[in-house]
Amino acid sequence: MSANPSKVLVAGGAGFIGSHLVDRLLGRPDVGRLVVVDNLWTGARENLAHVDDGRFALAVTDVERFATEERFDEIYQLASPASPQWYMSDPVRTISANVMGTMRLLDLLAPGGRICFTSTSEVYGDPLVTPQPESYRGSVDCTGPRSSYDEGKRCTEALLSEVARVHGTDVRIARLFNVYGPRTKPDDGRAISNFITSALSGEPITIYGDGLQSRSWGYVDDIIDGLEKLFWSVPHGYAGPVNIGNDREVPVLTVAQYVASLIPGARIVHGEPAPQDPSNRCPDLTLARSLLPGWSCEIPYEEGVRRTLEWFAARLSPPAAEGGATPDPGA
Ligand code: UDP
């Protein structure tokens, strides 16, 4: 262990992305203590059940109410629902986790410490330019049904950017684009996990609207590689927001058809469009490529969907001993 081991806090560390980030952080020998703060609203203990490390502790509480005398050298703020159906169900809690949560975390930052925040491509709303560079200010309805998440993230970006400007705080902001992969909750509600869990359960894959709306799907391992570089391993010193995503934009219908092609008997139906569903989303990665040399998303959605399907199939299938047939993700 190094002479001055870092004290690290990960808010939302029991969540889908947060738990992968925790794994990566615990791989660092200079991390002396890592505290996860998570209220387990959309996170799950199970995501951290494999962690067997004396440096690790879990505090189950809302981040905005986390009481401690400890101060942390590095803070990672991922405490927020990210699925529209979850954040729309409790907008107060969504705004509170982001804005009030980050205000609380700033109190817990040791002098000279760094705070890193996972923002979202939702700050671009239903974008009128494509791909979206960080300089694009977005097309967001600030009172619409997605606003608790969109504006919660935007306000938190504002808070951190101003803290960096006024107080010189070391701030890092990542704007993530449609991340998917293992450890997504089966009831998360986002597209790829929904398509897979529906098809594995013999339910139809439901596309909201015509499915021609597009997203840029980022497999979690690629995204964590980007976050590692942006947040701690590349000394770039840049405090502004940086797009982290896969810039291969693919329609929802295409992804649904691909999932259906992997699961025998899967079928696709169309339902009502989601409220104010953005028509497109694609990161301009010019800034990321210049700040984070060598980083790019390597895993195409076809491969990422297969890996995610394998993970869900192993969890959702009845054990073979009970007579359940394990769906063959390679079929
Ligand atoms: N979507 C869908 N069926 C689902 C879940 C999502 O057709 O079961 C669509 C949704 O309307 C959107 C896209 O897939 O156009 C991505 O949705 P998701 O909730 O994953 O993320 P978003 O980008 O909307 O935050």
XYZ file of C-alpha atoms and ligand atoms in Angstrom:
356
model
C 0.000 0.000 0.000
C 1.235 3.514 -0.776
C 2.367 5.938 1.956
C -0.831 8.006 1.833
C -3.611 5.658 0.846
C -6.647 7.382 -0.624
C -9.979 7.463 1.122
C -12.666 7.000 -1.481
C -16.457 7.370 -1.355
C -18.752 6.000 -4.054
C -22.328 7.271 -3.796
C -24.605 4.870 -5.638
C -21.913 2.206 -5.505
C -24.459 -0.612 -5.212
C -26.016 0.362 -8.534
C -25.420 -1.027 -11.975
C -22.586 1.279 -13.052
C -21.503 2.156 -9.513
C -20.742 -1.437 -8.597
C -18.570 -1.891 -11.688
C -16.721 1.304 -10.748
C -16.193 -0.056 -7.220
C -14.585 -3.183 -8.672
C -12.234 -1.053 -10.712
C -11.357 1.200 -7.754
C -10.602 -1.760 -5.490
C -8.069 -2.875 -8.085
C -6.010 0.177 -7.146
C -3.379 -0.548 -4.489
C -3.306 3.120 -3.459
C -6.951 3.002 -2.299
C -6.839 2.514 1.475
C -10.550 2.746 2.256
C -13.620 2.675 0.045
C -17.044 3.558 1.429
C -20.149 2.940 -0.659
C -23.195 5.020 0.254
C -26.379 3.669 -1.285
C -30.041 3.637 -0.247
C -30.665 0.506 -2.356
C -33.608 2.186 -4.108
C -32.434 1.188 -7.572
C -29.190 -0.430 -6.418
C -28.851 -3.881 -4.853
C -26.607 -5.459 -2.217
C -26.209 -8.356 -4.592
C -24.143 -6.159 -6.938
C -21.465 -5.971 -4.228
C -21.911 -9.447 -2.740
C -18.680 -10.619 -4.383
C -16.588 -7.915 -2.714
C -14.384 -9.432 -0.023
C -11.966 -6.671 0.885
C -11.036 -5.205 4.258
C -10.882 -1.711 2.736
C -14.565 -1.798 1.789
C -17.620 -0.614 3.775
C -21.273 -0.146 2.795
C -23.510 2.521 4.378
C -27.180 2.029 3.518
C -28.650 5.523 3.567
C -29.662 8.368 1.269
C -26.489 10.135 0.183
C -27.954 13.530 1.071
C -28.405 12.306 4.654
C -25.108 10.453 5.027
C -23.676 11.358 8.451
C -19.960 10.931 9.018
C -16.961 12.781 10.380
C -14.757 11.220 7.703
C -13.408 13.233 4.799
C -12.587 11.688 1.434
C -9.842 12.309 -1.098
C -11.936 11.066 -4.007
C -15.714 11.108 -4.266
C -17.704 9.496 -7.055
C -21.330 10.616 -7.326
C -23.482 8.035 -9.130
C -26.448 8.121 -6.729
C -29.475 8.488 -9.002
C -32.008 6.353 -10.782
C -31.300 6.368 -14.517
C -34.276 4.545 -15.975
C -37.170 6.757 -17.075
C -39.769 4.589 -15.366
C -37.916 4.832 -12.041
C -37.049 8.523 -12.082
C -40.516 9.479 -13.318
C -42.027 7.526 -10.399
C -40.324 9.712 -7.767
C -39.130 13.046 -9.139
C -38.490 14.588 -5.721
C -36.191 11.766 -4.749
C -34.434 11.944 -8.132
C -33.690 15.655 -7.872
C -32.722 15.283 -4.223
C -30.262 12.448 -4.871
C -28.503 14.424 -7.572
C -28.560 18.006 -6.327
C -28.826 17.657 -2.530
C -26.703 14.529 -2.671
C -23.898 16.359 -4.435
C -24.141 19.294 -2.022
C -23.700 16.843 0.858
C -20.789 15.150 -0.878
C -19.014 18.472 -1.354
C -19.064 18.811 2.453
C -17.302 15.466 2.734
C -14.468 16.268 0.334
C -11.022 16.507 1.956
C -8.986 19.649 1.144
C -7.510 19.174 -2.310
C -9.840 16.247 -2.989
C -11.545 15.388 -6.259
C -15.256 14.948 -6.942
C -16.420 13.040 -10.019
C -19.976 12.965 -11.318
C -21.779 10.779 -13.801
C -24.084 13.043 -15.771
C -26.044 11.958 -18.792
C -26.737 12.454 -22.469
C -30.214 13.459 -21.244
C -28.765 16.949 -20.751
C -29.095 17.216 -24.558
C -32.824 16.414 -24.379
C -34.266 15.698 -27.822
C -31.215 17.006 -29.683
C -31.420 19.153 -32.773
C -27.791 18.560 -33.733
C -26.073 15.229 -34.237
C -23.684 14.013 -33.039
C -23.847 16.072 -29.849
C -20.661 17.878 -28.788
C -20.344 18.994 -25.170
C -20.816 22.585 -26.359
C -24.359 21.805 -27.536
C -26.714 23.266 -24.930
C -29.503 20.838 -25.520
C -33.209 20.841 -26.231
C -34.768 20.024 -22.866
C -38.306 20.618 -21.603
C -37.607 21.901 -18.105
C -41.134 21.051 -16.904
C -41.689 17.883 -18.937
C -42.009 14.293 -17.696
C -38.266 13.640 -17.957
C -37.310 16.902 -16.276
C -36.543 15.585 -12.783
C -33.698 13.559 -14.224
C -32.625 15.917 -17.000
C -32.708 19.044 -14.871
C -31.406 17.251 -11.781
C -28.326 16.285 -13.781
C -28.054 19.719 -15.411
C -28.312 21.492 -12.063
C -25.660 19.204 -10.604
C -23.381 19.956 -13.542
C -23.979 23.658 -12.844
C -23.242 23.203 -9.145
C -19.973 21.368 -9.756
C -18.843 23.634 -12.575
C -19.377 26.707 -10.428
C -17.660 25.134 -7.429
C -14.699 24.417 -9.701
C -14.720 27.973 -11.032
C -15.224 29.811 -7.751
C -13.332 27.554 -5.311
C -10.920 25.742 -7.599
C -12.330 22.340 -6.595
C -11.036 19.431 -8.663
C -14.147 18.336 -10.590
C -14.716 15.698 -13.290
C -18.005 15.284 -15.155
C -18.870 12.412 -17.508
C -21.956 12.509 -19.728
C -22.929 8.875 -20.234
C -24.911 7.562 -23.201
C -27.294 4.581 -22.730
C -25.105 2.221 -20.763
C -26.138 -1.432 -20.570
C -24.713 -4.742 -19.412
C -24.569 -7.229 -16.522
C -25.958 -6.079 -13.151
C -28.824 -4.127 -14.674
C -31.815 -4.959 -12.483
C -34.358 -7.196 -14.223
C -37.063 -4.607 -13.436
C -34.878 -1.644 -14.430
C -37.113 -0.836 -17.371
C -34.546 0.309 -19.912
C -34.473 -1.001 -23.435
C -31.838 -3.736 -23.661
C -32.548 -5.290 -20.263
C -36.288 -5.109 -20.922
C -35.939 -6.775 -24.319
C -33.817 -9.576 -22.887
C -35.858 -10.233 -19.747
C -39.131 -10.135 -21.676
C -37.925 -12.578 -24.295
C -36.373 -14.926 -21.730
C -39.674 -14.972 -19.818
C -41.682 -15.769 -22.924
C -43.238 -12.286 -22.973
C -43.251 -10.177 -26.116
C -40.542 -7.574 -26.605
C -42.407 -4.279 -26.486
C -41.104 -1.398 -28.553
C -42.433 1.986 -27.513
C -43.587 3.608 -30.745
C -42.200 2.627 -34.150
C -38.679 1.874 -32.860
C -37.044 4.206 -35.361
C -35.791 6.370 -32.510
C -32.092 5.724 -32.031
C -29.589 5.523 -29.228
C -25.845 4.991 -28.896
C -25.526 1.882 -26.755
C -22.457 1.675 -24.522
C -21.402 -1.646 -23.051
C -20.558 -1.174 -19.372
C -16.931 -2.409 -19.581
C -16.129 0.156 -22.281
C -17.803 2.886 -20.269
C -15.933 1.976 -17.082
C -12.665 2.094 -19.080
C -13.596 5.639 -20.105
C -14.540 6.625 -16.554
C -11.280 5.251 -15.162
C -9.317 7.388 -17.592
C -11.449 10.497 -17.147
C -11.756 10.276 -13.363
C -8.325 9.198 -12.155
C -5.823 7.528 -14.455
C -5.143 10.258 -17.044
C -3.845 13.553 -15.572
C -5.769 15.794 -17.972
C -6.974 18.363 -15.411
C -10.139 19.135 -17.406
C -13.155 20.129 -15.264
C -15.826 20.444 -17.939
C -18.293 17.772 -19.027
C -16.987 15.021 -21.316
C -19.105 12.682 -23.436
C -18.429 9.031 -22.627
C -20.282 6.652 -24.907
C -20.262 4.527 -28.010
C -20.770 6.675 -31.098
C -22.365 3.913 -33.166
C -26.002 5.021 -33.238
C -28.531 2.215 -33.704
C -32.350 2.323 -33.854
C -34.282 0.707 -31.011
C -36.033 -1.566 -33.525
C -32.703 -2.936 -34.770
C -31.579 -3.810 -31.250
C -34.931 -5.448 -30.501
C -34.697 -7.520 -33.668
C -31.187 -8.577 -32.754
C -32.281 -9.682 -29.266
C -35.208 -11.544 -30.821
C -32.832 -13.328 -33.199
C -30.910 -14.748 -30.219
C -33.858 -16.135 -28.268
C -35.986 -18.840 -29.831
C -39.661 -17.942 -29.901
C -39.119 -14.248 -29.144
C -41.563 -11.880 -30.772
C -41.849 -8.114 -31.052
C -44.906 -5.955 -30.477
C -45.332 -2.192 -30.569
C -46.818 -0.134 -27.739
C -47.485 3.523 -27.048
C -44.494 5.852 -27.508
C -42.766 6.793 -24.254
C -43.495 10.365 -23.122
C -41.224 12.888 -24.842
C -38.985 10.095 -26.068
C -35.890 11.646 -27.697
C -35.669 10.771 -31.384
C -31.884 10.354 -31.454
C -28.746 10.443 -29.335
C -25.122 10.162 -30.400
C -21.968 11.417 -28.670
C -19.436 13.572 -30.444
C -16.269 12.021 -29.018
C -13.757 14.592 -30.268
C -13.086 15.907 -26.768
C -12.921 12.458 -25.155
C -10.440 11.266 -27.768
C -8.158 14.251 -27.235
C -8.285 14.092 -23.408
C -8.176 10.308 -23.074
C -5.766 8.959 -25.686
C -6.276 5.308 -26.471
C -9.823 5.118 -25.148
C -12.658 4.051 -27.403
C -15.608 1.717 -27.132
C -14.439 -1.650 -28.431
C -17.521 -3.793 -27.869
C -20.180 -3.595 -30.581
C -23.779 -3.874 -29.439
C -24.050 -7.343 -30.958
C -21.313 -8.606 -28.619
C -22.496 -6.568 -25.638
C -26.066 -7.801 -26.022
C -24.846 -11.417 -26.164
C -22.845 -10.964 -22.964
C -25.783 -9.291 -21.245
C -28.099 -12.040 -22.405
C -25.761 -14.703 -21.021
C -25.732 -12.931 -17.664
C -29.516 -12.633 -17.501
C -30.040 -16.174 -18.757
C -27.858 -17.542 -15.964
C -29.871 -15.599 -13.373
C -33.388 -15.974 -14.671
C -33.404 -19.591 -15.793
C -34.576 -22.307 -13.413
C -31.723 -24.684 -12.512
C -31.316 -27.474 -15.051
C -31.772 -30.051 -12.244
C -35.374 -28.876 -11.881
C -36.000 -29.552 -15.509
C -35.682 -25.974 -16.780
C -34.218 -25.443 -20.208
C -31.441 -22.890 -20.333
C -31.926 -20.605 -23.307
C -28.967 -20.786 -25.606
C -27.686 -17.239 -26.118
C -25.723 -18.461 -29.103
C -28.781 -19.922 -30.832
N -37.723 1.385 -25.164
C -38.596 0.497 -25.748
N -39.037 -0.568 -25.017
C -38.643 -0.785 -23.732
C -37.762 0.143 -23.137
C -37.323 1.217 -23.878
O -38.966 0.633 -26.928
O -39.084 -1.784 -23.142
C -37.220 2.505 -25.961
C -37.481 3.867 -25.348
O -38.747 4.351 -25.736
C -36.328 4.682 -25.920
C -35.200 3.672 -26.044
O -35.816 2.391 -26.035
O -36.650 5.139 -27.214
C -34.219 3.750 -24.915
O -34.956 3.736 -23.731
P -34.251 3.618 -22.319
O -35.332 3.643 -21.287
O -33.331 2.443 -22.320
O -33.317 4.899 -22.209
P -33.552 6.456 -22.521
O -32.591 6.754 -23.602
O -34.976 6.688 -22.958
O -33.269 7.132 -21.245
